[in-house]
mmCIF file of C-alpha atoms and ligand atoms in Angstrom:
data_model
loop_
_atom_site.group_PDB
_atom_site.id
_atom_site.type_symbol
_atom_site.label_atom_id
_atom_site.label_comp_id
_atom_site.label_asym_id
_atom_site.label_seq_id
_atom_site.Cartn_x
_atom_site.Cartn_y
_atom_site.Cartn_z
ATOM 1 C CA MET A 1 5.385 -22.508 -4.204
ATOM 2 C CA ASP A 2 4.909 -20.167 -1.279
ATOM 3 C CA LEU A 3 1.829 -17.955 -0.970
ATOM 4 C CA LYS A 4 3.524 -14.866 -2.441
ATOM 5 C CA GLU A 5 4.525 -16.883 -5.511
ATOM 6 C CA ILE A 6 0.963 -18.170 -5.852
ATOM 7 C CA LEU A 7 -0.258 -14.549 -5.693
ATOM 8 C CA ALA A 8 2.243 -13.556 -8.400
ATOM 9 C CA VAL A 9 0.827 -16.248 -10.699
ATOM 10 C CA GLU A 10 -2.729 -15.040 -9.929
ATOM 11 C CA ALA A 11 -1.735 -11.446 -10.672
ATOM 12 C CA GLN A 12 -0.707 -12.402 -14.194
ATOM 13 C CA SER A 13 -4.376 -12.856 -15.127
ATOM 14 C CA TYR A 14 -4.908 -9.090 -14.756
ATOM 15 C CA LEU A 15 -2.112 -8.236 -17.183
ATOM 16 C CA ASP A 16 -3.601 -9.068 -20.592
ATOM 17 C CA ASN A 17 -3.473 -6.041 -22.921
ATOM 18 C CA VAL A 18 -1.686 -3.945 -20.292
ATOM 19 C CA ASP A 19 0.879 -1.451 -21.501
ATOM 20 C CA THR A 20 1.457 0.729 -18.443
ATOM 21 C CA LEU A 21 1.770 -1.102 -15.153
ATOM 22 C CA GLY A 22 1.760 0.559 -11.734
ATOM 23 C CA LEU A 23 3.554 -1.287 -8.950
ATOM 24 C CA GLY A 24 3.383 -0.948 -5.178
ATOM 25 C CA THR A 25 6.122 -1.658 -2.671
ATOM 26 C CA GLY A 26 7.160 -4.549 -0.440
ATOM 27 C CA LYS A 27 8.010 -8.257 -0.487
ATOM 28 C CA THR A 28 4.846 -9.297 -2.342
ATOM 29 C CA VAL A 29 5.593 -6.856 -5.156
ATOM 30 C CA ARG A 30 9.241 -7.953 -5.246
ATOM 31 C CA THR A 31 8.124 -11.564 -5.666
ATOM 32 C CA LEU A 32 5.796 -10.444 -8.468
ATOM 33 C CA ILE A 33 8.607 -8.555 -10.226
ATOM 34 C CA LYS A 34 10.842 -11.648 -10.072
ATOM 35 C CA HIS A 35 7.993 -13.789 -11.391
ATOM 36 C CA LEU A 36 7.328 -11.437 -14.334
ATOM 37 C CA HIS A 37 11.034 -11.425 -15.092
ATOM 38 C CA LYS A 38 11.194 -15.230 -14.984
ATOM 39 C CA GLU A 39 8.234 -15.465 -17.370
ATOM 40 C CA GLY A 40 9.892 -13.004 -19.773
ATOM 41 C CA LEU A 41 7.055 -10.490 -19.225
ATOM 42 C CA LEU A 42 8.692 -7.671 -17.273
ATOM 43 C CA THR A 43 10.091 -5.902 -20.326
ATOM 44 C CA LYS A 44 6.622 -5.878 -21.980
ATOM 45 C CA PHE A 45 5.449 -3.060 -19.693
ATOM 46 C CA ASN A 46 6.148 0.575 -19.042
ATOM 47 C CA VAL A 47 6.313 0.529 -15.261
ATOM 48 C CA VAL A 48 5.552 3.346 -12.853
ATOM 49 C CA CYS A 49 6.489 2.626 -9.246
ATOM 50 C CA SER A 50 5.341 3.737 -5.801
ATOM 51 C CA SER A 51 8.871 3.841 -4.353
ATOM 52 C CA ILE A 52 12.544 4.126 -5.161
ATOM 53 C CA ASP A 53 12.870 0.565 -3.841
ATOM 54 C CA THR A 54 10.487 -0.798 -6.487
ATOM 55 C CA GLU A 55 12.051 1.363 -9.219
ATOM 56 C CA LEU A 56 15.429 -0.223 -8.423
ATOM 57 C CA ALA A 57 14.007 -3.753 -8.347
ATOM 58 C CA VAL A 58 12.385 -3.290 -11.775
ATOM 59 C CA SER A 59 15.297 -1.540 -13.467
ATOM 60 C CA GLN A 60 17.865 -4.007 -12.093
ATOM 61 C CA LEU A 61 16.001 -6.769 -13.955
ATOM 62 C CA GLY A 62 15.900 -4.772 -17.192
ATOM 63 C CA GLY A 63 12.378 -3.358 -16.842
ATOM 64 C CA LYS A 64 11.486 0.064 -18.216
ATOM 65 C CA VAL A 65 10.695 2.518 -15.410
ATOM 66 C CA LEU A 66 8.782 5.733 -16.080
ATOM 67 C CA SER A 67 8.994 8.604 -13.595
ATOM 68 C CA ILE A 68 5.983 8.986 -11.323
ATOM 69 C CA GLN A 69 6.399 12.736 -11.813
ATOM 70 C CA ASN A 70 5.187 12.423 -15.416
ATOM 71 C CA GLY A 71 1.574 11.863 -14.352
ATOM 72 C CA ILE A 72 1.322 8.481 -16.093
ATOM 73 C CA VAL A 73 -2.031 6.680 -15.766
ATOM 74 C CA PRO A 74 -1.393 2.944 -15.236
ATOM 75 C CA ASP A 75 -3.736 0.500 -16.959
ATOM 76 C CA VAL A 76 -3.388 -1.739 -13.915
ATOM 77 C CA TYR A 77 -1.965 -1.072 -10.461
ATOM 78 C CA LEU A 78 -0.721 -4.110 -8.495
ATOM 79 C CA ASP A 79 0.146 -3.847 -4.825
ATOM 80 C CA SER A 80 -0.165 -5.597 -1.486
ATOM 81 C CA PHE A 81 -1.388 -4.544 1.970
ATOM 82 C CA ASP A 82 -0.571 -5.014 5.631
ATOM 83 C CA THR A 83 -4.084 -5.632 6.935
ATOM 84 C CA LEU A 84 -7.523 -6.173 5.451
ATOM 85 C CA VAL A 85 -10.042 -5.110 8.091
ATOM 86 C CA ARG A 86 -13.499 -6.724 7.984
ATOM 87 C CA ARG A 87 -12.790 -7.855 4.399
ATOM 88 C CA ARG A 88 -13.429 -4.237 3.302
ATOM 89 C CA ILE A 89 -10.752 -1.730 4.271
ATOM 90 C CA LEU A 90 -7.087 -2.034 3.458
ATOM 91 C CA VAL A 91 -4.383 -0.676 5.731
ATOM 92 C CA LYS A 92 -1.055 -0.084 4.010
ATOM 93 C CA GLY A 93 2.227 1.687 4.586
ATOM 94 C CA GLY A 94 4.341 -0.949 6.331
ATOM 95 C CA GLY A 95 7.004 -0.163 3.749
ATOM 96 C CA GLY A 96 6.507 3.586 4.172
ATOM 97 C CA ALA A 97 5.356 4.133 0.578
ATOM 98 C CA LEU A 98 1.731 4.994 1.372
ATOM 99 C CA LEU A 99 1.600 8.411 -0.295
ATOM 100 C CA ARG A 100 2.809 7.299 -3.710
ATOM 101 C CA GLU A 101 0.823 4.068 -3.367
ATOM 102 C CA LYS A 102 -2.359 6.029 -2.796
ATOM 103 C CA LEU A 103 -1.475 8.402 -5.625
ATOM 104 C CA LEU A 104 -1.129 5.529 -8.103
ATOM 105 C CA ALA A 105 -4.220 3.766 -6.735
ATOM 106 C CA ALA A 106 -6.236 6.967 -7.148
ATOM 107 C CA HIS A 107 -5.182 7.391 -10.778
ATOM 108 C CA SER A 108 -4.983 3.832 -12.134
ATOM 109 C CA LYS A 109 -7.706 2.344 -14.311
ATOM 110 C CA THR A 110 -7.826 -0.962 -12.405
ATOM 111 C CA ARG A 111 -6.433 -1.577 -8.909
ATOM 112 C CA VAL A 112 -5.590 -5.078 -7.669
ATOM 113 C CA TYR A 113 -4.195 -5.943 -4.218
ATOM 114 C CA LEU A 114 -2.564 -9.238 -3.312
ATOM 115 C CA GLY A 115 -2.188 -10.624 0.200
ATOM 116 C CA GLU A 116 -1.916 -13.783 2.260
ATOM 117 C CA GLY A 117 -4.846 -14.945 4.400
ATOM 118 C CA TRP A 118 -3.100 -14.083 7.672
ATOM 119 C CA LYS A 119 -3.387 -10.393 6.730
ATOM 120 C CA LEU A 120 -7.156 -10.537 7.289
ATOM 121 C CA ARG A 121 -7.298 -9.199 10.819
ATOM 122 C CA GLU A 122 -9.516 -7.203 13.097
ATOM 123 C CA PHE A 123 -8.438 -4.640 15.664
ATOM 124 C CA PRO A 124 -5.982 -3.557 17.000
ATOM 125 C CA VAL A 125 -4.924 -1.910 13.738
ATOM 126 C CA SER A 126 -1.853 0.239 13.425
ATOM 127 C CA VAL A 127 -2.383 3.069 10.899
ATOM 128 C CA PRO A 128 0.710 4.648 9.289
ATOM 129 C CA LEU A 129 0.657 8.432 8.832
ATOM 130 C CA GLU A 130 3.017 10.412 6.604
ATOM 131 C CA VAL A 131 3.705 13.788 8.220
ATOM 132 C CA VAL A 132 5.640 16.912 7.269
ATOM 133 C CA PRO A 133 8.685 17.074 9.625
ATOM 134 C CA ALA A 134 8.000 20.584 10.984
ATOM 135 C CA THR A 135 4.504 19.554 12.082
ATOM 136 C CA LEU A 136 5.516 16.400 13.960
ATOM 137 C CA HIS A 137 5.324 17.696 17.539
ATOM 138 C CA TYR A 138 2.015 19.499 16.984
ATOM 139 C CA ILE A 139 0.459 16.380 15.500
ATOM 140 C CA TYR A 140 1.872 14.161 18.237
ATOM 141 C CA SER A 141 0.439 16.402 20.989
ATOM 142 C CA GLN A 142 -2.935 16.701 19.277
ATOM 143 C CA LEU A 143 -3.346 12.960 18.775
ATOM 144 C CA LYS A 144 -2.187 12.240 22.347
ATOM 145 C CA ARG A 145 -4.755 14.763 23.641
ATOM 146 C CA GLU A 146 -7.396 12.877 21.660
ATOM 147 C CA GLY A 147 -6.358 9.729 23.536
ATOM 148 C CA TYR A 148 -4.487 7.911 20.748
ATOM 149 C CA THR A 149 -1.324 5.881 21.132
ATOM 150 C CA VAL A 150 1.101 7.146 18.490
ATOM 151 C CA SER A 151 4.765 6.504 17.798
ATOM 152 C CA LEU A 152 7.378 7.854 15.439
ATOM 153 C CA ARG A 153 8.712 5.164 13.096
ATOM 154 C CA GLU A 154 12.411 4.674 13.772
ATOM 155 C CA SER A 155 14.864 3.611 11.113
ATOM 156 C CA THR A 156 16.850 0.398 11.485
ATOM 157 C CA GLY A 157 19.471 1.341 8.881
ATOM 158 C CA LYS A 158 20.447 4.663 10.455
ATOM 159 C CA ALA A 159 20.026 6.564 13.705
ATOM 160 C CA GLY A 160 16.752 8.482 13.941
ATOM 161 C CA PRO A 161 13.411 8.375 12.163
ATOM 162 C CA VAL A 162 12.481 6.823 8.830
ATOM 163 C CA VAL A 163 12.451 9.511 6.119
ATOM 164 C CA THR A 164 10.075 8.703 3.249
ATOM 165 C CA ASP A 165 10.843 9.029 -0.474
ATOM 166 C CA ASN A 166 9.009 12.374 -0.222
ATOM 167 C CA GLY A 167 11.215 13.706 2.600
ATOM 168 C CA ASN A 168 8.534 13.268 5.267
ATOM 169 C CA LEU A 169 8.348 11.278 8.524
ATOM 170 C CA LEU A 170 6.121 8.367 9.502
ATOM 171 C CA MET A 171 3.984 7.953 12.587
ATOM 172 C CA ASP A 172 1.993 4.866 13.541
ATOM 173 C CA LEU A 173 -1.350 5.350 15.286
ATOM 174 C CA GLU A 174 -3.368 2.661 17.074
ATOM 175 C CA ALA A 175 -6.925 2.907 15.750
ATOM 176 C CA ARG A 176 -9.699 2.347 18.273
ATOM 177 C CA GLU A 177 -11.877 -0.687 17.855
ATOM 178 C CA SER A 178 -15.114 1.323 17.891
ATOM 179 C CA GLU A 179 -13.873 3.560 15.093
ATOM 180 C CA ASP A 180 -15.019 3.614 11.460
ATOM 181 C CA LEU A 181 -11.672 3.608 9.675
ATOM 182 C CA CYS A 182 -12.871 5.591 6.653
ATOM 183 C CA GLN A 183 -14.238 8.325 8.916
ATOM 184 C CA LEU A 184 -10.960 8.270 10.851
ATOM 185 C CA GLU A 185 -9.107 8.664 7.547
ATOM 186 C CA SER A 186 -10.937 11.855 6.603
ATOM 187 C CA ARG A 187 -10.575 13.254 10.128
ATOM 188 C CA LEU A 188 -6.815 12.587 10.148
ATOM 189 C CA ARG A 189 -6.418 14.166 6.718
ATOM 190 C CA GLY A 190 -7.972 17.314 8.209
ATOM 191 C CA ILE A 191 -5.044 17.744 10.618
ATOM 192 C CA VAL A 192 -2.455 20.196 9.290
ATOM 193 C CA GLY A 193 0.750 18.367 8.411
ATOM 194 C CA ILE A 194 -0.687 14.861 7.928
ATOM 195 C CA VAL A 195 -0.206 14.484 4.198
ATOM 196 C CA GLU A 196 -1.448 10.909 3.897
ATOM 197 C CA THR A 197 -2.701 7.939 5.878
ATOM 198 C CA GLY A 198 -2.378 4.222 5.204
ATOM 199 C CA ILE A 199 -6.161 3.667 5.259
ATOM 200 C CA PHE A 200 -7.368 2.631 1.780
ATOM 201 C CA CYS A 201 -11.173 2.700 1.589
ATOM 202 C CA PRO A 202 -13.143 0.768 -1.078
ATOM 203 C CA ASN A 203 -12.929 3.631 -3.600
ATOM 204 C CA LEU A 204 -9.219 2.767 -3.962
ATOM 205 C CA TYR A 205 -9.549 -0.860 -5.014
ATOM 206 C CA ASP A 206 -11.291 -2.983 -7.625
ATOM 207 C CA HIS A 207 -10.073 -6.491 -6.774
ATOM 208 C CA ILE A 208 -8.416 -8.044 -3.733
ATOM 209 C CA VAL A 209 -6.853 -11.478 -4.183
ATOM 210 C CA ILE A 210 -6.165 -13.444 -1.012
ATOM 211 C CA ALA A 211 -4.062 -16.601 -0.907
ATOM 212 C CA HIS A 212 -5.103 -18.979 1.876
ATOM 213 C CA ASP A 213 -3.163 -22.192 2.493
ATOM 214 C CA SER A 214 -5.236 -24.208 0.046
ATOM 215 C CA SER A 215 -7.539 -21.762 -1.729
ATOM 216 C CA ILE A 216 -7.741 -18.383 -3.424
ATOM 217 C CA GLU A 217 -10.371 -15.873 -2.318
ATOM 218 C CA ARG A 218 -11.372 -12.856 -4.435
ATOM 219 C CA ILE A 219 -13.068 -9.777 -3.051
ATOM 220 C CA GLU A 220 -14.565 -7.351 -5.564
ATOM 221 C CA ARG A 221 -15.473 -3.774 -4.769
ATOM 222 C CA VAL A 222 -19.243 -3.446 -4.428
HETATM 223 C C1 5RP B 301 4.235 -0.610 1.604
HETATM 224 C C2 5RP B 301 2.970 -1.371 1.712
HETATM 225 C C3 5RP B 301 3.016 -2.840 1.425
HETATM 226 O O1 5RP B 301 2.067 -3.145 0.454
HETATM 227 C C4 5RP B 301 2.713 -3.599 2.704
HETATM 228 O O2 5RP B 301 3.604 -3.167 3.719
HETATM 229 C C5 5RP B 301 2.834 -5.107 2.485
HETATM 230 O O3 5RP B 301 4.147 -5.442 2.245
HETATM 231 P P1 5RP B 301 4.655 -6.927 2.050
HETATM 232 O O4 5RP B 301 4.348 -7.303 0.645
HETATM 233 O O5 5RP B 301 6.152 -6.850 2.320
HETATM 234 O O6 5RP B 301 3.924 -7.805 3.037
HETATM 235 O O7 5RP B 301 1.926 -0.863 2.020
HETATM 236 O O8 5RP B 301 4.079 0.741 1.962
#
């Protein structure tokens, strides 16, 4: 079993008595969906997803997908992350689904994140930002003036930038080592046109499960 499969097995322990399941986006979540399908569990849940990609993955395997626009409150939200900084702050958005991921994390009863040990890293940290298209150049100039390195995320499947499921664009900002990421998050959210950042502070998780090569580590929110 690879580490993502081990994480999928671990995730199952959070699913007792769950009716409505929230799911994040990415390879870890795809492995989890396949695992639930293989175990005959996927159809047990009403699933609300953080991206069109995850909605397709669930529905293609016969799972029941509810629209995120219905304001469903998941019993449990399962997702992954790109980086866990200082075993405390999650950075997400590698798959460009940060806004809906944060929305579901903010409204779910229990939030569980799954990741491999190599995702525990320190700086440099690249922070994804979802921005309204018309504001892009203003934001770029402002962040450059403040001394940040920022780039527009380019698509690989088409010419031009990545467009999110919400019709916005993505920028990636190099956070400074001296910076408190949660303070940076609230400062960035104060800039007109930045609708979300990939920084997930401890208020947005309950459990983090980390698969190392030969052990499982659990971090609980304090
Ligand atoms: C998507 C995310 C993902 O959770 C993150 O990119 C990790 O993905 P993967 O499971 O493919 O490593 O934040 O927006």
